[in-house]
mmCIF file of C-alpha atoms in Angstrom:
data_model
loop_
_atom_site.group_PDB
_atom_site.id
_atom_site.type_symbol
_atom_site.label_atom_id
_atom_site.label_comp_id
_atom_site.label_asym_id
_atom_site.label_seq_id
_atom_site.Cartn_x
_atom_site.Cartn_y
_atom_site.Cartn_z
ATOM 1 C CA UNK T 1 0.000 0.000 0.000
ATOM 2 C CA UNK T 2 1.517 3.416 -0.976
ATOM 3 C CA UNK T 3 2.466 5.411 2.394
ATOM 4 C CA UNK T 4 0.007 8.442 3.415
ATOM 5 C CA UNK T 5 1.296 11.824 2.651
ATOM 6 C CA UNK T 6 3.518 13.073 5.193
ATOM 7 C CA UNK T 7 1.717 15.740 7.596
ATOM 8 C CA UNK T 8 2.635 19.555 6.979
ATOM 9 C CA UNK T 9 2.880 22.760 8.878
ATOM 10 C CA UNK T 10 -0.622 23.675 9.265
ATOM 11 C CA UNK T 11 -1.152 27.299 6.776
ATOM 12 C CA UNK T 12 -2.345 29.252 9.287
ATOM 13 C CA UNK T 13 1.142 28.847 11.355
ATOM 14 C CA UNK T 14 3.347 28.976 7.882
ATOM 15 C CA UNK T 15 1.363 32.587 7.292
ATOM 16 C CA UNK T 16 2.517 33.755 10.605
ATOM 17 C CA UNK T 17 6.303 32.657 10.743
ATOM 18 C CA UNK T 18 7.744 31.357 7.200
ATOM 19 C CA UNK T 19 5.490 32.708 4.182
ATOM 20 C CA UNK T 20 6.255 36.577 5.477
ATOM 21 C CA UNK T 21 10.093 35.861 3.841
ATOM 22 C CA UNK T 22 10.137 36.647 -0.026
ATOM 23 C CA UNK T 23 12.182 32.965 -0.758
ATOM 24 C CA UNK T 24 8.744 31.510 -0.459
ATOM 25 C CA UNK T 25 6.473 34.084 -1.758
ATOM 26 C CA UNK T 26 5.706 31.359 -4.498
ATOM 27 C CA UNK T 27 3.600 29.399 -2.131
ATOM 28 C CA UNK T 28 1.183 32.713 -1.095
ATOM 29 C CA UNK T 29 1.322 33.315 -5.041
ATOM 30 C CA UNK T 30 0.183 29.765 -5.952
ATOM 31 C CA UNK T 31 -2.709 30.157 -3.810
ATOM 32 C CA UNK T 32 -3.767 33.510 -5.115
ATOM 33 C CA UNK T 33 -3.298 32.631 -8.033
ATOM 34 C CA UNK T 34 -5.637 29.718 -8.152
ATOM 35 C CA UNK T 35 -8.074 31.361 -5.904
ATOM 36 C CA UNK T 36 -8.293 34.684 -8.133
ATOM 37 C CA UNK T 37 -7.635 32.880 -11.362
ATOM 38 C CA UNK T 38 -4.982 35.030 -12.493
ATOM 39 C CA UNK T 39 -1.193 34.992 -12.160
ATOM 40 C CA UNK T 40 -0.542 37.025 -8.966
ATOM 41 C CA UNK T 41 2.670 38.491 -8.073
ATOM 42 C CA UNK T 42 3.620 39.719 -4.776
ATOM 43 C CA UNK T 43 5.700 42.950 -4.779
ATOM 44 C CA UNK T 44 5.953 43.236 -1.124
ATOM 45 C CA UNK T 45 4.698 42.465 2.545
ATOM 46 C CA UNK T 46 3.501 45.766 3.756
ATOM 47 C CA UNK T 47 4.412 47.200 7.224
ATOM 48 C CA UNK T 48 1.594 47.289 9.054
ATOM 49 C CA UNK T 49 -0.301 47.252 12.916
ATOM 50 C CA UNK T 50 -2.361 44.283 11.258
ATOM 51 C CA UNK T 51 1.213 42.259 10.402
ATOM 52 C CA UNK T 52 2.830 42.632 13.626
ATOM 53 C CA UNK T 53 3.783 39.260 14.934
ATOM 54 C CA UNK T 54 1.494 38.743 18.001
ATOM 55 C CA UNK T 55 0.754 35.976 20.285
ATOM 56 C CA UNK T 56 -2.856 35.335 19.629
ATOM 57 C CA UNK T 57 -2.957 32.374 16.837
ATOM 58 C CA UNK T 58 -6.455 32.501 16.589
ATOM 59 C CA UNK T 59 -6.270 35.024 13.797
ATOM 60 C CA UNK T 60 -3.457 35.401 12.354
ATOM 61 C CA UNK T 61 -3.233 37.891 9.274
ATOM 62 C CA UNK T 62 -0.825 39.051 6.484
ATOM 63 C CA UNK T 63 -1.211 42.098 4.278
ATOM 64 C CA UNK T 64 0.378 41.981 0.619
ATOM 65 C CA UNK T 65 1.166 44.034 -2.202
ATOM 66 C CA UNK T 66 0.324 42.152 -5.363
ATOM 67 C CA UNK T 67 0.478 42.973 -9.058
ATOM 68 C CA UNK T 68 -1.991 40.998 -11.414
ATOM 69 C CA UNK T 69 -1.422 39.281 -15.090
ATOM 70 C CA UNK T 70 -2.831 43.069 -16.316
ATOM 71 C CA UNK T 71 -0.024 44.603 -14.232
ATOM 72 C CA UNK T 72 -3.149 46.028 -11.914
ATOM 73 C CA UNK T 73 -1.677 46.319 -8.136
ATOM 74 C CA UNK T 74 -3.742 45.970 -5.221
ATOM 75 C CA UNK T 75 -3.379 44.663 -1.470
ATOM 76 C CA UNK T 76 -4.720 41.150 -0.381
ATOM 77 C CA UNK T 77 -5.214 40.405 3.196
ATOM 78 C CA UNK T 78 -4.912 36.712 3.859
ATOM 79 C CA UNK T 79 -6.397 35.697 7.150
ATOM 80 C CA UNK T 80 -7.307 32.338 9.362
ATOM 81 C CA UNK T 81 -9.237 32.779 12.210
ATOM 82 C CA UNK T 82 -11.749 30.358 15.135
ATOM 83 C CA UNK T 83 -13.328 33.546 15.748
ATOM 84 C CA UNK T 84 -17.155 33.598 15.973
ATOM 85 C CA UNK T 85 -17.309 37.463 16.098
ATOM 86 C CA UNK T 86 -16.209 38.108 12.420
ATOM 87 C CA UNK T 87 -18.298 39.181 9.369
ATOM 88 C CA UNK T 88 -17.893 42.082 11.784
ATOM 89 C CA UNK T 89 -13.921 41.378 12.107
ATOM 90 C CA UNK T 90 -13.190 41.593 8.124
ATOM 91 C CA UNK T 91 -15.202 44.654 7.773
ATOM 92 C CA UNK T 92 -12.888 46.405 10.254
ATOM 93 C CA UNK T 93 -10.131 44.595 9.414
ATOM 94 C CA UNK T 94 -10.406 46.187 5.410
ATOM 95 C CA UNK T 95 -11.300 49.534 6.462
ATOM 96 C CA UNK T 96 -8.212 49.618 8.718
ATOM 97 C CA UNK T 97 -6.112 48.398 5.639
ATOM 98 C CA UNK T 98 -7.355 50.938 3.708
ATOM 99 C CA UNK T 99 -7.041 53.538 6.097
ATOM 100 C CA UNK T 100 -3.306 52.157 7.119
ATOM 101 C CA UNK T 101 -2.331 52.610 3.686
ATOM 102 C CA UNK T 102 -3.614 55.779 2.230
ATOM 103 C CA UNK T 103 -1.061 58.629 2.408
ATOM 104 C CA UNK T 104 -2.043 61.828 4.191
ATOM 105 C CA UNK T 105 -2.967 64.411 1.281
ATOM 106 C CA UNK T 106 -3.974 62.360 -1.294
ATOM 107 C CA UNK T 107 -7.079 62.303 -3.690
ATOM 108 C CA UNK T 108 -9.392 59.508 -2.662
ATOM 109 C CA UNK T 109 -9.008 58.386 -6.138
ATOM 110 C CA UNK T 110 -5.822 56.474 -4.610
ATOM 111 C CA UNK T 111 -7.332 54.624 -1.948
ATOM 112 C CA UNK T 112 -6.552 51.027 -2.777
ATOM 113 C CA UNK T 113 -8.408 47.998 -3.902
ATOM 114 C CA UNK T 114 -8.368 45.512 -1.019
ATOM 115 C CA UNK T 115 -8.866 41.285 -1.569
ATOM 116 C CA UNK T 116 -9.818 39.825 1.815
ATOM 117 C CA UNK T 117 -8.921 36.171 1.931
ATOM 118 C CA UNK T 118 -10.295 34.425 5.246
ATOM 119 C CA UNK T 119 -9.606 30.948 5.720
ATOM 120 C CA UNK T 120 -12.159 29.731 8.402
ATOM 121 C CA UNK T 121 -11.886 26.872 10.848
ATOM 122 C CA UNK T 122 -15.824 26.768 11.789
ATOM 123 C CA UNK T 123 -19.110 27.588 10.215
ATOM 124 C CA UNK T 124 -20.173 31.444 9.270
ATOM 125 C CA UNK T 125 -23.188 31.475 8.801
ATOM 126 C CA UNK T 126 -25.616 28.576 7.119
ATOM 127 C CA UNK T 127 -25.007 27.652 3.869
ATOM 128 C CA UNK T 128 -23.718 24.389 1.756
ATOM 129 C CA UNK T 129 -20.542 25.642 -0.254
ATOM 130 C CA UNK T 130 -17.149 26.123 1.124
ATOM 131 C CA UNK T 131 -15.908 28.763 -0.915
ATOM 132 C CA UNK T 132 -18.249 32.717 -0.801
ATOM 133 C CA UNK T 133 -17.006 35.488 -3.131
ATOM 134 C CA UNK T 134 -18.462 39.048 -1.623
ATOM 135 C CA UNK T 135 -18.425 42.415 -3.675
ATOM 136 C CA UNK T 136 -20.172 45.594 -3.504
ATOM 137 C CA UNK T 137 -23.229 46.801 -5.915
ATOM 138 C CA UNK T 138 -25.560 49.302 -6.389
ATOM 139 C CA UNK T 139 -29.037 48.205 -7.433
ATOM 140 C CA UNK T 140 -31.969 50.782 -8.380
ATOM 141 C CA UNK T 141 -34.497 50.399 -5.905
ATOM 142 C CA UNK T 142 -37.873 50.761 -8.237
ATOM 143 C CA UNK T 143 -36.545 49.722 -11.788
ATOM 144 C CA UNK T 144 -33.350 47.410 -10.220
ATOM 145 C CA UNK T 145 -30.769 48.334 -12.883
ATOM 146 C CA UNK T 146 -27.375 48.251 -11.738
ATOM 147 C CA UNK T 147 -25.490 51.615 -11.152
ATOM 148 C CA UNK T 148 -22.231 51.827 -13.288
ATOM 149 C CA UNK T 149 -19.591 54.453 -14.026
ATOM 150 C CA UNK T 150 -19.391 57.186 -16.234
ATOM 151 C CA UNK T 151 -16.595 56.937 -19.262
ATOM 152 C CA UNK T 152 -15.073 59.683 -17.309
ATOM 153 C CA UNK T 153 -14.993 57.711 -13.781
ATOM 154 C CA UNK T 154 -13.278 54.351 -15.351
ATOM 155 C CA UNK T 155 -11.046 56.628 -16.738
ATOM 156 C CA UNK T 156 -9.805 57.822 -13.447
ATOM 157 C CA UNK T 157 -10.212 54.772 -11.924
ATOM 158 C CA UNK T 158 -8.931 53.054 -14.508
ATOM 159 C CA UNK T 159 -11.600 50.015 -13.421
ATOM 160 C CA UNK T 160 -14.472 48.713 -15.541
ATOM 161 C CA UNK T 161 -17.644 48.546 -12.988
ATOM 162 C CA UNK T 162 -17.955 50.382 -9.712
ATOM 163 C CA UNK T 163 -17.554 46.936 -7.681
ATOM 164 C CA UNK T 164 -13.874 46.766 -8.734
ATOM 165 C CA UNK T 165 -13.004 49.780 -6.709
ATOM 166 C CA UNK T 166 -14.845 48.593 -3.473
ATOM 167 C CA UNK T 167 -13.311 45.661 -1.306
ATOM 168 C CA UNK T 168 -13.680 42.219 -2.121
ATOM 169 C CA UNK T 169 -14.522 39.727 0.025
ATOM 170 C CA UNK T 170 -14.021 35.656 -0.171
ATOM 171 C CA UNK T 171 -14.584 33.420 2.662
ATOM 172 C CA UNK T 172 -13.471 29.502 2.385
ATOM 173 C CA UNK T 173 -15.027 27.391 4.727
ATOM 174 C CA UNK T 174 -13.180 24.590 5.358
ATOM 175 C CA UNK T 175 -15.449 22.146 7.199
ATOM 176 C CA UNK T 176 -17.852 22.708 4.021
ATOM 177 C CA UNK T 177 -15.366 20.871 1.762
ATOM 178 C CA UNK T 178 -15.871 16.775 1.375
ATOM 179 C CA UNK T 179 -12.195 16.041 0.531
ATOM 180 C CA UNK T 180 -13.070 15.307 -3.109
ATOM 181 C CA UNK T 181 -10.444 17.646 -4.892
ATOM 182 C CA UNK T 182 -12.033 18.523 -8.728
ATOM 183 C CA UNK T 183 -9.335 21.110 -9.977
ATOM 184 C CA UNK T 184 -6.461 22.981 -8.742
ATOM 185 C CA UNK T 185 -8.291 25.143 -6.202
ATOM 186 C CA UNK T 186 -9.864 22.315 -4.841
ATOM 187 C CA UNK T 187 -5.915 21.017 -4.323
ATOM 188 C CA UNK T 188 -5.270 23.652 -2.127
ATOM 189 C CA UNK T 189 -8.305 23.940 -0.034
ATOM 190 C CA UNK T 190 -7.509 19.951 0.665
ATOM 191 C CA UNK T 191 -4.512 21.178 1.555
ATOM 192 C CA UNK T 192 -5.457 24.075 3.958
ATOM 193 C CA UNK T 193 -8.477 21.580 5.389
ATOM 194 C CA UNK T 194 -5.828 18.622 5.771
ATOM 195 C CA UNK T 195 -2.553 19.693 5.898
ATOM 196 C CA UNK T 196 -1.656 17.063 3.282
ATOM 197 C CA UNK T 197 -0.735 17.537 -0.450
ATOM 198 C CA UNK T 198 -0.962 14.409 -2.527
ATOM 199 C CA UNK T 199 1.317 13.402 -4.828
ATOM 200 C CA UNK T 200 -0.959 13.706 -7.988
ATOM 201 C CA UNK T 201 -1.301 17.206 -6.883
ATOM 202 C CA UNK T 202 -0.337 19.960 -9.621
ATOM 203 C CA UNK T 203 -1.752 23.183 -8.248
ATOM 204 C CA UNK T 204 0.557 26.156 -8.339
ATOM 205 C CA UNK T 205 2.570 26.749 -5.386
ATOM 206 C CA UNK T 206 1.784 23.222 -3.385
ATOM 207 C CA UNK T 207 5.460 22.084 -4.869
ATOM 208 C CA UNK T 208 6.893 24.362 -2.930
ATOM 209 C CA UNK T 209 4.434 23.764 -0.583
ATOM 210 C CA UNK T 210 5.217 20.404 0.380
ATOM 211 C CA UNK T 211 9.156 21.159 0.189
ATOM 212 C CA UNK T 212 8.892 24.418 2.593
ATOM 213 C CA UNK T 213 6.171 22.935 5.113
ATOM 214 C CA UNK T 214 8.012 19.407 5.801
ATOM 215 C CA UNK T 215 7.542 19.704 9.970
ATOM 216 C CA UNK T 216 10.503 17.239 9.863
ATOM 217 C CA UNK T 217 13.055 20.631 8.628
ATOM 218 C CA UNK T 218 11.714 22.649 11.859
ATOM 219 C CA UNK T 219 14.654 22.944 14.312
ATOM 220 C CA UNK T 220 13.746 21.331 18.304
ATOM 221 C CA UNK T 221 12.917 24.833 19.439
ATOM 222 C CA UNK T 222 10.946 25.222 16.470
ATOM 223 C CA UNK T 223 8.744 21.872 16.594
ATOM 224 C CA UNK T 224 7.954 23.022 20.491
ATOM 225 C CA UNK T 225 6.883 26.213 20.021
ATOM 226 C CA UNK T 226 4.459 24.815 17.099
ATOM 227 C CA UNK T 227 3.670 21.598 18.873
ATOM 228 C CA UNK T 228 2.456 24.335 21.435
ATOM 229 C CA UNK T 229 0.700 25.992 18.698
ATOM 230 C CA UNK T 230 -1.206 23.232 17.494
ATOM 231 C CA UNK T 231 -2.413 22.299 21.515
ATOM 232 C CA UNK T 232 -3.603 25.888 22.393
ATOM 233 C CA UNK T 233 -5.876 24.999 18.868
ATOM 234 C CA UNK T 234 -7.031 21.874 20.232
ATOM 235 C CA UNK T 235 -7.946 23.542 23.532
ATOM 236 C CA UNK T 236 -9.814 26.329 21.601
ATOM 237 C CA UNK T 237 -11.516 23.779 19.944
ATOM 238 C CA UNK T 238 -12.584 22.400 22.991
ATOM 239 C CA UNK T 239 -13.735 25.592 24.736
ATOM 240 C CA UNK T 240 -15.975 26.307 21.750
ATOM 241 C CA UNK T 241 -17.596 22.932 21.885
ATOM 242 C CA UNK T 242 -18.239 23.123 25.795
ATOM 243 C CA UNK T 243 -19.104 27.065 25.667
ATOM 244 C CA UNK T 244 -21.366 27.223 22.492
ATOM 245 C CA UNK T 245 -22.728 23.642 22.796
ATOM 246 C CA UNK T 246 -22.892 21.982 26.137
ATOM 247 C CA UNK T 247 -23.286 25.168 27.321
ATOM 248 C CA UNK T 248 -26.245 25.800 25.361
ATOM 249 C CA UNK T 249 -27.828 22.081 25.864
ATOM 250 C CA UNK T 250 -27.434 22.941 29.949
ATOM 251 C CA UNK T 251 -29.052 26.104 29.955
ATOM 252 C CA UNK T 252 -31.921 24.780 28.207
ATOM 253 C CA UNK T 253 -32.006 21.899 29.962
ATOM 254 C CA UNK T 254 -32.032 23.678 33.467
ATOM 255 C CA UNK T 255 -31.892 27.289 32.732
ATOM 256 C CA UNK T 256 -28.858 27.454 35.308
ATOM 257 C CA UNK T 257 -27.064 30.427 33.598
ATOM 258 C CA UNK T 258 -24.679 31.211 36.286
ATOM 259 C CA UNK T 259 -24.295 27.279 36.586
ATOM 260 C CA UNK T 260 -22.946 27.472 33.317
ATOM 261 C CA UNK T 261 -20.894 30.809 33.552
ATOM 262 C CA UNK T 262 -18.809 28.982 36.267
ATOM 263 C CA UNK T 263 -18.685 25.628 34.549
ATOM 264 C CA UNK T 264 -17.304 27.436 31.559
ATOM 265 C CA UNK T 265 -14.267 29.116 33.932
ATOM 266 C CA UNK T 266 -13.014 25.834 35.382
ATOM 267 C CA UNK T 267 -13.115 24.348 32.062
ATOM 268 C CA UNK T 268 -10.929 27.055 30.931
ATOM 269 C CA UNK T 269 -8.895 26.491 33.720
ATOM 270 C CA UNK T 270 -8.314 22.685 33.937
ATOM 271 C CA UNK T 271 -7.787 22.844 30.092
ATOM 272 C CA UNK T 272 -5.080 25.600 29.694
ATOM 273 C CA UNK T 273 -3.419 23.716 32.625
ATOM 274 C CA UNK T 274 -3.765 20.940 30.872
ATOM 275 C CA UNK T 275 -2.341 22.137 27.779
ATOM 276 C CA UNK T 276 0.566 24.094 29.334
ATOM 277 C CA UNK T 277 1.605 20.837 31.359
ATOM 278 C CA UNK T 278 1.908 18.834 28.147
ATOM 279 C CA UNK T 279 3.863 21.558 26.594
ATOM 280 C CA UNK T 280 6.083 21.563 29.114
ATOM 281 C CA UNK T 281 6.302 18.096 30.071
ATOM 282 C CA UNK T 282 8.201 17.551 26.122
ATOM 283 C CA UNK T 283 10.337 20.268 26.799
ATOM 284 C CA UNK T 284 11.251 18.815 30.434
ATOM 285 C CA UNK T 285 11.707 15.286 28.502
ATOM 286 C CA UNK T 286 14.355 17.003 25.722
ATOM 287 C CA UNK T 287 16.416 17.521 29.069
ATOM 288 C CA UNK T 288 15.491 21.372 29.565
ATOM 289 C CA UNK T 289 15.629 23.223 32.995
ATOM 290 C CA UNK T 290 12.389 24.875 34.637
ATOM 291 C CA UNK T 291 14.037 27.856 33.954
ATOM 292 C CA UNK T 292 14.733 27.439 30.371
ATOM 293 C CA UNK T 293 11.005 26.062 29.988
ATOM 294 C CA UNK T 294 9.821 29.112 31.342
ATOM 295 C CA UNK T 295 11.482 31.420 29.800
ATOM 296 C CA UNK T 296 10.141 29.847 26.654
ATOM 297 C CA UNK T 297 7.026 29.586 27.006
ATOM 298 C CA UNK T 298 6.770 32.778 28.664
ATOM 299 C CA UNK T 299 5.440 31.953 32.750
ATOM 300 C CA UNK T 300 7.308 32.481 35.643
ATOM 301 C CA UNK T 301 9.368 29.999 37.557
ATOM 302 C CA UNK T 302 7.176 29.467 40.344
ATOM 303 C CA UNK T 303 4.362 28.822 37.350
ATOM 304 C CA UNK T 304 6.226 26.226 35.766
ATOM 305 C CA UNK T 305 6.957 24.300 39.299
ATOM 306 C CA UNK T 306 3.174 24.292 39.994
ATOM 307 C CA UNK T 307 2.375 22.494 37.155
ATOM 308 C CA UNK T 308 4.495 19.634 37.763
ATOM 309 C CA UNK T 309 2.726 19.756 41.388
#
């Protein structure tokens, strides 16, 4: 029987800590690419509040320059997220790119076309597909004829229809997908959903996918810190399903609200202690000192002894 592919950084992660580095733009561009269906080149990472590297994983974002196959340059926000709160969260999240990137004392003719790419972990919303596509339009209310632009407007746009100057939105659902992988988009959201890439795979960037995103090239302090990663998911996962679920079922069940409400915090408790204990149990096994275990993983001393307790 022909071995199973090997398992690969997870996206999400390889967004936050290798994909930023222009020696593997290719895989961000093969994405794109398919997902846009046109070639997409990126010209730069921009410097930004929304690129700074922070510690919350559950939504972890990159903003890129990008030129098109008609040489048309725009910025794409890529972004994965467990969030619940978020048709809100994009909104905000493309106004402040705008904003962020619109010099002081220009013409609002520059502000720039924004692509919002969210890759989500649960289900927005109902519906039965796994990839939306969002734009903006103006429909007349009594004879519903779409606005357009003047001659003189595309001109200084230099766009065809008034949704091309507006931000796009596309939302891939990953649960949604049944594994089934028709074309080259379908490759990559396979990938994305299963962190696998087959070998029959021929999608753009998912060769240098599956070079780049081998776990087995991470360095020791490297696998920990995403082996850490990939718990505080599991625990988030968890919290959702006992907060949003169980929750719900024991509330209805005996309407016990602040029941619930304290359920919920030792939960959170017993399964971040969980968690961090696990973490740090590896680390303690790879011959590391309380101290150097704290310091990585970013607890005090006296923390670290109390979970060995």
């Amino acid at each position: 029987m022909p071995n199973s592919p090997r398992k690969l950084i997870s996206f999400d992660w390889a967004i936050k800590k290798i994909l930023r580095s222009k020696a593997n733009f290719g895989i961000l561009e093969g994405f794109l690419s398919e997902l846009l269906f046109t070639n997409i080149q990126i010209l730069e990472v921009l410097e930004s509040e929304s690129n700074q590297d922070l510690p919350d994983d559950k939504f972890n974002r990159v903003d890129i320059k990008v030129k098109d196959s008609e040489e048309k340059i725009y910025i794409i926000e890529v972004q994965f997220s467990r969030e619940l709160d978020y048709l809100q969260r994009i909104l905000y999240a493309c106004s402040k790119v705008i904003t962020e990137h619109l010099p002081k004392g220009v013409p609002y003719a520059e502000v720039s076309k924004v692509i919002s790419v969210n890759i989500l972990h649960f289900d927005l919303g109902k519906g039965d597909d796994y990839i939306y596509h969002g734009t903006t339009r103006f429909i007349g209310l009594h004879n519903q004829t779409e606005l357009e632009l003047s001659e003189e407007q595309k001109n200084l746009y230099a766009v065809k229809k008034i949704a091309d100057l507006y931000p796009e939105y596309y939302l891939i659902e990953l649960r949604n997908f049944n594994n089934v992988a028709k074309n080259t988009l379908d490759e990559w959201i396979y990938f994305l959903k299963n962190e696998q890439i087959e070998d029959n795979f021929t999608a753009k960037g998912l060769k240098e996918a599956k070079e780049t995103l081998d776990v087995l090239k991470m360095t020791p302090q490297e696998r920990l810190a995403y082996e850490r990663h990939q718990e505080d998911l599991h625990y988030q996962a968890s919290m959702y399903q006992s907060t949003y679920v169980l929750g719900k079922l024991e509330g209805k069940e005996e309407g016990k609200e602040e029941g619930i409400e304290i359920g919920i915090v030792i939960g959170e408790e017993r399964g971040m202690k969980k968690a961090l204990l696990q973490t740090a149990t590896k680390m303690k096994k790879m011959g590391m000192s309380h101290r150097d275990i704290a310091e990585i993983m970013g607890l005090t001393l006296e923390e670290i002894e109390t979970l060995f307790i």
